[in-house]
């Protein structure tokens, strides 16, 4: 018996799918409306996520809040962690329709609040509301996939989620820049809520028919208040650590210590038992997701800055050096979704993490003037290919290892691992960068005191490459075992 095969109880609890619905793919009846609706929701969220970075500097300057610039991003993250846990509990007990609809409503309300803000604190509040909605939506969508699609179609719909980020990652910054320049930064936020109505109208009736309500007829239990408290703890702890990482002063040790004290027990309580030691099965899947996402995103955040300050590229050209990665990420997700890849999924994830580690380690070679700058684009294309295989595969394995009644909580754990490691490794990388001579970046993307010291970039990339290598070892632990 494989270590990744579901237990007998999980098989018994799985939804019964009529034979007529096993024919075709996710874009054939009766899945077409549902697939188009939920993929369109992901597409719009992806576009907003890639576009907001372009509008943020202008918004911060206009609202006299450049000193609070980073909190425009961290506010979204900290509240999304709480939203993920709440969504998991809500979806497991009453079905994903409620958290999905509420999340999209909160996401849209946050966009409107930020787009109409007259002060930076109101803008940050809008981002926090938006993050709460985003956390509710992402977990609810995983539960929809778990309940509405048979197992053989899940890799395909998850690959479609990944593909939804391709076009936004390429054109999002360009469209956002054009809108910001000609219409104003506010329309980057105010334009998205109107567009959400169409996919909602398409998807919600199908979700109500296929995935609404609890898994069983037994009365839904109350929310687990302990998990809710832990969710608040993980959000507060992550926020304090992010704040401390931005302030390189002795006094910053106090919020860092408080953040760690609050965060550690919350993480241990919300992630599967054995995650920190890469225990077989679900714990390793959750840990691998965090290591992959955290190491890659933390490194990627410094690539444009390195190309601008060390090799003299314009911000636009530096950003375009990463654009091809959106296509290769989708390619990797497509490859892992093929039925013929199923017996090789573990090996595929190991290779994917090795590609991520190689890409991160290769990027700082452009600090040597003799190395052409296009090497970063090539390396990042391979790194994104690896990420596509790993992210898609961890999602597939999580749903396979989760009984229907636990799909929401386990999906929340996966997203918490993703988001938390992203923030913590970014904070650690940023602190190392600043401590070793990294320049202070202003709202225009330039440095206040000339080019940053090359060693500061090395201090970011090499540790992240090591994290990715350890991730390859964790992926290898998912190999099938004999009964």
CSV table of C-alpha atoms in Angstrom, one decimal:
chain,number,residue,atom,x,y,z
A,1,UNK,CA,0.0,0.0,0.0
A,2,UNK,CA,1.3,3.5,-0.9
A,3,UNK,CA,1.9,6.0,1.8
A,4,UNK,CA,0.0,8.5,-0.3
A,5,UNK,CA,-3.1,6.4,-0.8
A,6,UNK,CA,-6.3,7.5,1.1
A,7,UNK,CA,-7.4,5.4,4.1
A,8,UNK,CA,-10.5,3.2,3.7
A,9,UNK,CA,-12.6,5.6,5.8
A,10,UNK,CA,-11.7,8.4,3.4
A,11,UNK,CA,-12.7,6.4,0.4
A,12,UNK,CA,-16.0,5.5,2.0
A,13,UNK,CA,-16.6,9.2,2.8
A,14,UNK,CA,-15.8,10.4,-0.8
A,15,UNK,CA,-18.7,11.8,-2.8
A,16,UNK,CA,-20.4,9.4,-5.2
A,17,UNK,CA,-20.1,10.7,-8.8
A,18,UNK,CA,-22.6,9.5,-11.4
A,19,UNK,CA,-21.0,7.6,-14.3
A,20,UNK,CA,-22.3,10.2,-16.8
A,21,UNK,CA,-20.2,12.9,-15.0
A,22,UNK,CA,-16.9,10.9,-15.3
A,23,UNK,CA,-16.8,11.5,-19.0
A,24,UNK,CA,-14.9,14.5,-20.5
A,25,UNK,CA,-12.8,17.1,-18.7
A,26,UNK,CA,-13.3,20.2,-16.6
A,27,UNK,CA,-14.6,22.2,-19.6
A,28,UNK,CA,-17.3,19.7,-20.6
A,29,UNK,CA,-20.8,19.4,-19.3
A,30,UNK,CA,-21.6,19.3,-16.5
A,31,UNK,CA,-18.5,21.1,-15.1
A,32,UNK,CA,-18.2,23.9,-17.7
A,33,UNK,CA,-20.0,26.7,-15.9
A,34,UNK,CA,-18.4,25.8,-12.5
A,35,UNK,CA,-14.9,25.6,-14.0
A,36,UNK,CA,-15.2,28.9,-15.9
A,37,UNK,CA,-16.7,30.7,-12.9
A,38,UNK,CA,-14.1,29.7,-10.3
A,39,UNK,CA,-11.1,30.0,-12.7
A,40,UNK,CA,-12.4,33.5,-13.6
A,41,UNK,CA,-12.4,34.4,-9.9
A,42,UNK,CA,-8.8,33.3,-9.6
A,43,UNK,CA,-7.9,35.2,-12.7
A,44,UNK,CA,-9.3,38.5,-11.3
A,45,UNK,CA,-7.6,37.9,-7.9
A,46,UNK,CA,-4.3,37.2,-9.7
A,47,UNK,CA,-4.6,40.3,-11.8
A,48,UNK,CA,-5.2,42.5,-8.7
A,49,UNK,CA,-2.3,40.8,-6.9
A,50,UNK,CA,0.1,41.5,-9.8
A,51,UNK,CA,-1.2,45.0,-10.5
A,52,UNK,CA,-1.2,46.4,-6.9
A,53,UNK,CA,2.6,46.5,-6.7
A,54,UNK,CA,2.7,49.0,-9.6
A,55,UNK,CA,0.1,51.3,-8.0
A,56,UNK,CA,1.3,51.1,-4.4
A,57,UNK,CA,4.2,53.6,-4.7
A,58,UNK,CA,2.0,56.2,-6.3
A,59,UNK,CA,-0.8,55.7,-3.7
A,60,UNK,CA,1.7,55.9,-0.8
A,61,UNK,CA,3.2,59.2,-2.1
A,62,UNK,CA,-0.2,60.7,-2.7
A,63,UNK,CA,-1.5,59.7,0.7
A,64,UNK,CA,1.7,60.9,2.4
A,65,UNK,CA,2.4,57.4,3.7
A,66,UNK,CA,5.7,56.3,2.2
A,67,UNK,CA,6.9,55.5,5.7
A,68,UNK,CA,4.0,53.0,6.0
A,69,UNK,CA,4.6,51.5,2.6
A,70,UNK,CA,5.4,48.0,3.7
A,71,UNK,CA,2.3,47.7,5.8
A,72,UNK,CA,0.2,48.1,2.7
A,73,UNK,CA,1.4,44.6,1.9
A,74,UNK,CA,1.8,43.1,5.3
A,75,UNK,CA,-1.8,44.1,6.4
A,76,UNK,CA,-3.1,41.9,3.6
A,77,UNK,CA,-1.0,39.0,4.7
A,78,UNK,CA,-1.7,39.0,8.4
A,79,UNK,CA,-5.5,39.1,8.0
A,80,UNK,CA,-5.5,36.5,5.2
A,81,UNK,CA,-4.0,34.0,7.6
A,82,UNK,CA,-6.9,34.4,10.0
A,83,UNK,CA,-9.3,34.2,7.0
A,84,UNK,CA,-7.8,30.9,5.9
A,85,UNK,CA,-8.4,29.2,9.3
A,86,UNK,CA,-11.9,30.7,9.6
A,87,UNK,CA,-12.8,29.6,6.0
A,88,UNK,CA,-11.5,26.0,6.7
A,89,UNK,CA,-13.8,25.7,9.8
A,90,UNK,CA,-16.7,27.3,8.0
A,91,UNK,CA,-16.4,25.2,4.9
A,92,UNK,CA,-16.0,21.9,6.8
A,93,UNK,CA,-19.1,22.5,8.9
A,94,UNK,CA,-21.5,24.3,6.5
A,95,UNK,CA,-20.0,24.0,3.1
A,96,UNK,CA,-17.8,26.3,1.0
A,97,UNK,CA,-20.6,28.5,-0.4
A,98,UNK,CA,-20.8,30.8,2.6
A,99,UNK,CA,-17.1,31.6,3.0
A,100,UNK,CA,-16.6,31.9,-0.7
A,101,UNK,CA,-19.4,34.5,-1.1
A,102,UNK,CA,-18.5,36.3,2.1
A,103,UNK,CA,-14.8,36.3,1.0
A,104,UNK,CA,-15.5,37.8,-2.4
A,105,UNK,CA,-17.7,40.4,-0.8
A,106,UNK,CA,-14.9,41.3,1.7
A,107,UNK,CA,-12.3,41.3,-1.0
A,108,UNK,CA,-14.4,43.8,-3.1
A,109,UNK,CA,-15.2,45.9,-0.1
A,110,UNK,CA,-11.5,46.2,0.7
A,111,UNK,CA,-10.7,47.2,-2.8
A,112,UNK,CA,-13.3,50.0,-2.6
A,113,UNK,CA,-12.1,51.1,0.8
A,114,UNK,CA,-8.5,51.4,-0.5
A,115,UNK,CA,-9.5,53.0,-3.8
A,116,UNK,CA,-11.4,55.7,-2.0
A,117,UNK,CA,-9.0,56.2,0.9
A,118,UNK,CA,-8.1,59.8,1.8
A,119,UNK,CA,-5.4,58.8,4.3
A,120,UNK,CA,-2.8,56.0,4.4
A,121,UNK,CA,-4.3,54.4,7.5
A,122,UNK,CA,-7.6,54.0,5.7
A,123,UNK,CA,-5.7,52.5,2.7
A,124,UNK,CA,-4.0,50.0,5.0
A,125,UNK,CA,-7.4,49.2,6.6
A,126,UNK,CA,-8.8,48.4,3.1
A,127,UNK,CA,-5.9,46.1,2.4
A,128,UNK,CA,-6.6,44.3,5.7
A,129,UNK,CA,-10.2,43.8,4.8
A,130,UNK,CA,-9.1,42.6,1.3
A,131,UNK,CA,-6.7,40.1,2.9
A,132,UNK,CA,-9.5,38.7,5.1
A,133,UNK,CA,-11.6,38.2,2.0
A,134,UNK,CA,-8.7,36.6,0.1
A,135,UNK,CA,-8.0,34.1,2.8
A,136,UNK,CA,-11.7,33.1,2.9
A,137,UNK,CA,-11.8,32.7,-0.9
A,138,UNK,CA,-8.6,30.6,-1.5
A,139,UNK,CA,-9.5,27.9,1.1
A,140,UNK,CA,-13.1,27.8,0.0
A,141,UNK,CA,-12.1,27.2,-3.6
A,142,UNK,CA,-10.0,24.2,-2.5
A,143,UNK,CA,-13.0,22.7,-0.8
A,144,UNK,CA,-15.1,23.3,-3.9
A,145,UNK,CA,-12.5,21.4,-5.9
A,146,UNK,CA,-12.5,18.6,-3.3
A,147,UNK,CA,-16.3,18.2,-3.3
A,148,UNK,CA,-17.4,19.1,-6.8
A,149,UNK,CA,-14.7,17.3,-8.9
A,150,UNK,CA,-13.8,13.6,-9.0
A,151,UNK,CA,-10.2,12.9,-8.1
A,152,UNK,CA,-9.1,12.3,-11.8
A,153,UNK,CA,-10.2,15.9,-12.7
A,154,UNK,CA,-8.6,17.7,-9.7
A,155,UNK,CA,-5.1,18.0,-11.2
A,156,UNK,CA,-6.6,19.6,-14.3
A,157,UNK,CA,-8.7,22.2,-12.4
A,158,UNK,CA,-5.7,23.0,-10.1
A,159,UNK,CA,-3.5,23.4,-13.2
A,160,UNK,CA,-6.2,25.9,-14.6
A,161,UNK,CA,-5.8,27.8,-11.3
A,162,UNK,CA,-2.1,28.1,-11.9
A,163,UNK,CA,-2.5,29.0,-15.6
A,164,UNK,CA,-4.8,31.9,-14.5
A,165,UNK,CA,-1.8,33.6,-13.1
A,166,UNK,CA,0.1,33.6,-16.5
A,167,UNK,CA,-1.6,36.5,-18.3
A,168,UNK,CA,-1.9,38.7,-15.1
A,169,UNK,CA,1.8,38.2,-14.3
A,170,UNK,CA,2.8,39.4,-17.8
A,171,UNK,CA,0.3,42.2,-18.5
A,172,UNK,CA,-0.8,43.1,-15.0
A,173,UNK,CA,2.0,45.5,-14.2
A,174,UNK,CA,1.7,47.1,-17.7
A,175,UNK,CA,-2.0,47.6,-17.5
A,176,UNK,CA,-1.8,48.9,-13.9
A,177,UNK,CA,0.9,51.3,-14.9
A,178,UNK,CA,-1.1,52.6,-17.8
A,179,UNK,CA,-4.3,53.0,-15.7
A,180,UNK,CA,-2.3,54.7,-12.9
A,181,UNK,CA,-0.7,57.1,-15.4
A,182,UNK,CA,-3.8,58.0,-17.3
A,183,UNK,CA,-6.8,57.5,-14.9
A,184,UNK,CA,-5.1,57.4,-11.5
A,185,UNK,CA,-4.0,54.7,-9.1
A,186,UNK,CA,-7.5,54.5,-7.5
A,187,UNK,CA,-9.0,52.9,-10.6
A,188,UNK,CA,-6.6,50.0,-10.2
A,189,UNK,CA,-8.6,49.1,-7.0
A,190,UNK,CA,-12.0,50.4,-8.0
A,191,UNK,CA,-12.1,48.6,-11.4
A,192,UNK,CA,-11.9,45.0,-10.1
A,193,UNK,CA,-15.1,44.7,-8.0
A,194,UNK,CA,-17.4,45.3,-11.0
A,195,UNK,CA,-15.7,42.5,-12.9
A,196,UNK,CA,-16.3,39.9,-10.2
A,197,UNK,CA,-20.1,39.9,-10.7
A,198,UNK,CA,-20.0,37.8,-13.9
A,199,UNK,CA,-18.0,34.9,-12.7
A,200,UNK,CA,-19.9,34.8,-9.5
A,201,UNK,CA,-23.2,34.6,-11.4
A,202,UNK,CA,-21.8,31.7,-13.4
A,203,UNK,CA,-20.2,29.7,-10.5
A,204,UNK,CA,-22.5,30.2,-7.5
A,205,UNK,CA,-25.5,28.2,-8.8
A,206,UNK,CA,-23.2,25.2,-9.6
A,207,UNK,CA,-21.4,25.5,-6.2
A,208,UNK,CA,-24.8,25.5,-4.5
A,209,UNK,CA,-25.8,22.3,-6.4
A,210,UNK,CA,-22.6,20.4,-6.1
A,211,UNK,CA,-20.7,21.5,-3.0
A,212,UNK,CA,-23.1,23.4,-0.7
A,213,UNK,CA,-23.8,22.2,2.8
A,214,UNK,CA,-21.9,19.9,5.2
A,215,UNK,CA,-20.5,16.6,4.1
A,216,UNK,CA,-22.8,14.5,6.3
A,217,UNK,CA,-26.4,14.8,7.5
A,218,UNK,CA,-25.2,15.0,11.1
A,219,UNK,CA,-25.7,18.4,12.8
A,220,UNK,CA,-22.8,20.7,12.2
A,221,UNK,CA,-20.7,21.2,15.3
A,222,UNK,CA,-19.7,24.6,16.7
A,223,UNK,CA,-16.6,26.4,15.5
A,224,UNK,CA,-13.4,25.3,17.2
A,225,UNK,CA,-12.7,28.4,19.3
A,226,UNK,CA,-9.2,27.1,20.1
A,227,UNK,CA,-8.3,27.2,16.4
A,228,UNK,CA,-9.8,30.6,16.0
A,229,UNK,CA,-7.7,31.9,18.9
A,230,UNK,CA,-4.6,30.2,17.3
A,231,UNK,CA,-5.5,31.9,14.0
A,232,UNK,CA,-5.5,35.3,15.7
A,233,UNK,CA,-2.2,34.4,17.4
A,234,UNK,CA,-0.5,33.5,14.1
A,235,UNK,CA,-1.7,36.7,12.5
A,236,UNK,CA,-0.5,38.8,15.4
A,237,UNK,CA,2.8,37.0,15.7
A,238,UNK,CA,3.5,37.3,12.0
A,239,UNK,CA,2.7,41.0,12.0
A,240,UNK,CA,5.1,41.6,15.0
A,241,UNK,CA,7.9,39.7,13.3
A,242,UNK,CA,7.4,41.6,10.1
A,243,UNK,CA,7.5,44.9,11.9
A,244,UNK,CA,10.7,43.9,13.8
A,245,UNK,CA,12.4,42.8,10.6
A,246,UNK,CA,11.9,46.3,9.2
A,247,UNK,CA,13.4,48.1,12.2
A,248,UNK,CA,17.1,47.3,12.7
A,249,UNK,CA,17.2,48.6,16.2
A,250,UNK,CA,17.8,46.9,19.6
A,251,UNK,CA,14.3,47.9,20.6
A,252,UNK,CA,13.0,45.7,17.8
A,253,UNK,CA,14.0,42.6,19.7
A,254,UNK,CA,11.1,43.2,22.0
A,255,UNK,CA,8.3,42.9,19.3
A,256,UNK,CA,10.3,40.1,17.7
A,257,UNK,CA,10.3,38.1,21.0
A,258,UNK,CA,6.6,38.7,21.6
A,259,UNK,CA,5.9,37.8,18.0
A,260,UNK,CA,7.8,34.5,18.4
A,261,UNK,CA,6.2,33.6,21.7
A,262,UNK,CA,2.7,34.1,20.2
A,263,UNK,CA,3.5,32.6,16.8
A,264,UNK,CA,5.2,29.3,17.6
A,265,UNK,CA,2.4,27.7,19.6
A,266,UNK,CA,-0.1,28.9,17.1
A,267,UNK,CA,1.8,27.3,14.2
A,268,UNK,CA,2.2,24.1,16.1
A,269,UNK,CA,-1.5,24.1,16.8
A,270,UNK,CA,-2.7,24.9,13.3
A,271,UNK,CA,-0.4,22.7,11.2
A,272,UNK,CA,-0.6,18.9,11.1
A,273,UNK,CA,1.2,17.1,13.9
A,274,UNK,CA,4.8,16.4,12.8
A,275,UNK,CA,5.0,19.1,10.2
A,276,UNK,CA,8.2,20.6,11.7
A,277,UNK,CA,10.0,17.2,11.5
A,278,UNK,CA,8.7,16.4,8.0
A,279,UNK,CA,6.7,13.3,9.1
A,280,UNK,CA,5.4,11.1,6.3
A,281,UNK,CA,2.2,12.0,4.5
A,282,UNK,CA,0.2,15.1,5.1
A,283,UNK,CA,2.8,16.9,7.3
A,284,UNK,CA,5.5,16.6,4.7
A,285,UNK,CA,3.1,17.9,2.0
A,286,UNK,CA,2.3,21.0,4.1
A,287,UNK,CA,6.0,21.6,5.0
A,288,UNK,CA,7.1,21.2,1.4
A,289,UNK,CA,4.5,23.8,0.2
A,290,UNK,CA,5.9,26.3,2.7
A,291,UNK,CA,9.5,25.7,1.8
A,292,UNK,CA,8.9,26.0,-1.9
A,293,UNK,CA,6.8,29.1,-1.8
A,294,UNK,CA,8.8,30.9,0.9
A,295,UNK,CA,12.3,30.3,-0.6
A,296,UNK,CA,11.2,31.2,-4.2
A,297,UNK,CA,9.1,34.3,-3.4
A,298,UNK,CA,11.6,35.7,-1.0
A,299,UNK,CA,14.4,35.4,-3.6
A,300,UNK,CA,12.2,36.6,-6.4
A,301,UNK,CA,11.4,39.8,-4.5
A,302,UNK,CA,15.0,40.9,-4.7
A,303,UNK,CA,15.7,40.0,-8.4
A,304,UNK,CA,14.4,43.3,-9.9
A,305,UNK,CA,16.2,45.4,-7.3
A,306,UNK,CA,19.5,43.5,-8.0
A,307,UNK,CA,19.2,44.1,-11.7
A,308,UNK,CA,18.4,47.8,-11.3
A,309,UNK,CA,21.0,48.7,-8.7
A,310,UNK,CA,23.8,46.3,-9.8
A,311,UNK,CA,23.4,46.1,-13.6
A,312,UNK,CA,21.7,49.4,-14.4
A,313,UNK,CA,18.5,48.0,-15.9
A,314,UNK,CA,15.3,50.0,-15.9
A,315,UNK,CA,12.6,48.8,-13.5
A,316,UNK,CA,10.5,47.8,-16.5
A,317,UNK,CA,13.2,45.7,-18.1
A,318,UNK,CA,14.0,44.2,-14.7
A,319,UNK,CA,10.4,43.2,-14.2
A,320,UNK,CA,10.2,41.8,-17.7
A,321,UNK,CA,13.1,39.5,-17.0
A,322,UNK,CA,10.7,37.5,-14.8
A,323,UNK,CA,7.7,37.7,-17.1
A,324,UNK,CA,8.5,34.4,-19.0
A,325,UNK,CA,8.3,32.6,-15.6
A,326,UNK,CA,4.5,32.9,-15.7
A,327,UNK,CA,4.3,30.7,-18.8
A,328,UNK,CA,6.8,28.1,-17.5
A,329,UNK,CA,5.0,28.0,-14.2
A,330,UNK,CA,1.8,27.1,-16.0
A,331,UNK,CA,3.7,24.6,-18.1
A,332,UNK,CA,4.9,22.8,-15.0
A,333,UNK,CA,1.4,22.8,-13.5
A,334,UNK,CA,0.1,21.3,-16.8
A,335,UNK,CA,2.8,18.6,-16.8
A,336,UNK,CA,2.0,17.5,-13.3
A,337,UNK,CA,-1.7,17.3,-14.2
A,338,UNK,CA,-1.2,14.7,-16.9
A,339,UNK,CA,-2.5,11.2,-15.9
A,340,UNK,CA,0.7,9.6,-17.1
A,341,UNK,CA,2.7,11.6,-14.5
A,342,UNK,CA,0.8,10.2,-11.5
A,343,UNK,CA,3.2,7.3,-10.9
A,344,UNK,CA,6.1,9.7,-11.0
A,345,UNK,CA,4.7,12.5,-8.9
A,346,UNK,CA,7.2,12.2,-6.1
A,347,UNK,CA,10.2,12.2,-8.5
A,348,UNK,CA,8.6,15.2,-10.3
A,349,UNK,CA,8.5,17.2,-7.1
A,350,UNK,CA,12.1,16.4,-6.2
A,351,UNK,CA,13.3,17.5,-9.6
A,352,UNK,CA,11.1,20.6,-9.3
A,353,UNK,CA,12.7,21.6,-6.0
A,354,UNK,CA,16.2,21.0,-7.5
A,355,UNK,CA,15.2,23.4,-10.3
A,356,UNK,CA,14.1,26.0,-7.8
A,357,UNK,CA,17.3,25.7,-5.8
A,358,UNK,CA,19.4,26.0,-9.0
A,359,UNK,CA,17.5,29.0,-10.2
A,360,UNK,CA,17.9,30.8,-6.9
A,361,UNK,CA,21.6,30.0,-6.7
A,362,UNK,CA,22.2,31.1,-10.3
A,363,UNK,CA,20.5,34.5,-10.0
A,364,UNK,CA,23.3,36.3,-8.0
A,365,UNK,CA,25.9,35.3,-10.6
A,366,UNK,CA,24.8,38.5,-12.5
A,367,UNK,CA,26.7,40.4,-9.7
A,368,UNK,CA,29.7,39.5,-11.8
A,369,UNK,CA,29.9,42.0,-14.7
A,370,UNK,CA,31.0,39.3,-17.2
A,371,UNK,CA,27.8,37.3,-16.7
A,372,UNK,CA,25.1,38.4,-19.1
A,373,UNK,CA,21.9,39.7,-17.5
A,374,UNK,CA,19.7,37.4,-19.6
A,375,UNK,CA,21.0,34.5,-17.5
A,376,UNK,CA,18.5,35.6,-14.8
A,377,UNK,CA,15.6,35.2,-17.2
A,378,UNK,CA,16.7,31.8,-18.2
A,379,UNK,CA,17.3,30.6,-14.7
A,380,UNK,CA,14.0,32.0,-13.5
A,381,UNK,CA,12.1,30.3,-16.3
A,382,UNK,CA,13.5,26.9,-15.1
A,383,UNK,CA,12.7,27.8,-11.5
A,384,UNK,CA,9.1,28.7,-12.3
A,385,UNK,CA,8.8,25.4,-14.2
A,386,UNK,CA,9.9,23.6,-11.0
A,387,UNK,CA,7.4,25.7,-8.9
A,388,UNK,CA,4.6,24.8,-11.2
A,389,UNK,CA,5.2,21.1,-10.7
A,390,UNK,CA,5.6,21.4,-6.9
A,391,UNK,CA,2.7,23.7,-6.1
A,392,UNK,CA,0.3,21.8,-8.3
A,393,UNK,CA,1.4,18.4,-6.9
A,394,UNK,CA,1.2,19.5,-3.2
A,395,UNK,CA,-2.4,20.7,-3.8
A,396,UNK,CA,-3.3,17.3,-5.5
A,397,UNK,CA,-1.7,15.3,-2.7
A,398,UNK,CA,-3.3,17.4,0.1
A,399,UNK,CA,-6.8,16.7,-1.3
A,400,UNK,CA,-6.0,13.0,-1.8
A,401,UNK,CA,-4.9,12.7,1.8
A,402,UNK,CA,-7.8,14.7,3.3
A,403,UNK,CA,-11.1,13.0,4.1
A,404,UNK,CA,-14.0,15.2,2.9
A,405,UNK,CA,-14.9,16.5,6.3
A,406,UNK,CA,-11.3,17.7,6.9
A,407,UNK,CA,-10.7,19.2,3.4
A,408,UNK,CA,-11.2,22.8,4.6
A,409,UNK,CA,-9.0,22.6,7.7
A,410,UNK,CA,-6.2,20.8,5.8
A,411,UNK,CA,-6.5,23.3,2.9
A,412,UNK,CA,-6.2,26.1,5.4
A,413,UNK,CA,-3.0,24.5,6.8
A,414,UNK,CA,-1.5,24.3,3.3
A,415,UNK,CA,-2.2,28.0,2.7
A,416,UNK,CA,-1.0,29.0,6.1
A,417,UNK,CA,2.3,27.2,5.5
A,418,UNK,CA,2.6,28.9,2.1
A,419,UNK,CA,1.8,32.4,3.4
A,420,UNK,CA,3.6,32.2,6.7
A,421,UNK,CA,6.9,30.9,5.3
A,422,UNK,CA,6.6,33.6,2.6
A,423,UNK,CA,6.4,36.4,5.1
A,424,UNK,CA,9.0,35.0,7.5
A,425,UNK,CA,11.6,34.2,4.9
A,426,UNK,CA,11.0,37.6,3.3
A,427,UNK,CA,11.5,39.3,6.7
A,428,UNK,CA,14.7,37.3,7.4
A,429,UNK,CA,16.0,38.0,3.9
A,430,UNK,CA,15.2,41.7,4.2
A,431,UNK,CA,16.9,41.9,7.6
A,432,UNK,CA,20.0,40.2,6.3
A,433,UNK,CA,20.0,42.5,3.2
A,434,UNK,CA,19.8,45.7,5.3
A,435,UNK,CA,22.3,44.5,7.8
A,436,UNK,CA,24.9,43.7,5.2
A,437,UNK,CA,24.8,47.0,3.3
A,438,UNK,CA,21.5,46.9,1.3
A,439,UNK,CA,20.4,50.4,0.4
A,440,UNK,CA,17.0,51.8,1.7
A,441,UNK,CA,14.6,51.5,-1.2
A,442,UNK,CA,12.3,54.4,-1.8
A,443,UNK,CA,8.8,54.5,-3.4
A,444,UNK,CA,10.4,54.8,-6.9
A,445,UNK,CA,12.4,51.6,-6.5
A,446,UNK,CA,15.8,53.4,-6.3
A,447,UNK,CA,18.2,53.4,-3.4
A,448,UNK,CA,18.8,56.3,-1.1
A,449,UNK,CA,22.5,55.8,-0.8
A,450,UNK,CA,23.6,54.5,-4.2
A,451,UNK,CA,23.9,50.9,-5.2
A,452,UNK,CA,23.5,48.3,-2.6
A,453,UNK,CA,26.5,46.2,-1.5
A,454,UNK,CA,26.7,43.0,-3.7
A,455,UNK,CA,27.2,40.9,-0.6
A,456,UNK,CA,23.8,41.9,0.7
A,457,UNK,CA,22.2,40.2,-2.3
A,458,UNK,CA,24.3,37.1,-1.8
A,459,UNK,CA,23.1,37.0,1.8
A,460,UNK,CA,19.5,36.7,0.5
A,461,UNK,CA,19.8,34.3,-2.4
A,462,UNK,CA,22.2,31.6,-1.0
A,463,UNK,CA,20.2,30.8,2.2
A,464,UNK,CA,17.0,30.6,0.1
A,465,UNK,CA,18.8,28.2,-2.2
A,466,UNK,CA,19.6,26.0,0.8
A,467,UNK,CA,16.0,26.1,1.9
A,468,UNK,CA,15.0,24.9,-1.5
A,469,UNK,CA,17.5,22.1,-1.4
A,470,UNK,CA,16.1,20.9,2.0
A,471,UNK,CA,12.7,21.1,0.3
A,472,UNK,CA,14.0,18.5,-2.3
A,473,UNK,CA,14.8,16.2,0.6
A,474,UNK,CA,11.3,16.7,2.1
A,475,UNK,CA,9.8,15.9,-1.3
A,476,UNK,CA,11.9,12.6,-1.4
A,477,UNK,CA,10.2,11.6,1.9
A,478,UNK,CA,6.9,11.4,0.0
A,479,UNK,CA,8.1,8.4,-1.9
A,480,UNK,CA,5.8,5.4,-1.9
A,481,UNK,CA,6.4,2.8,0.7
A,482,UNK,CA,5.5,-0.8,0.7
A,483,UNK,CA,2.6,-1.9,2.9
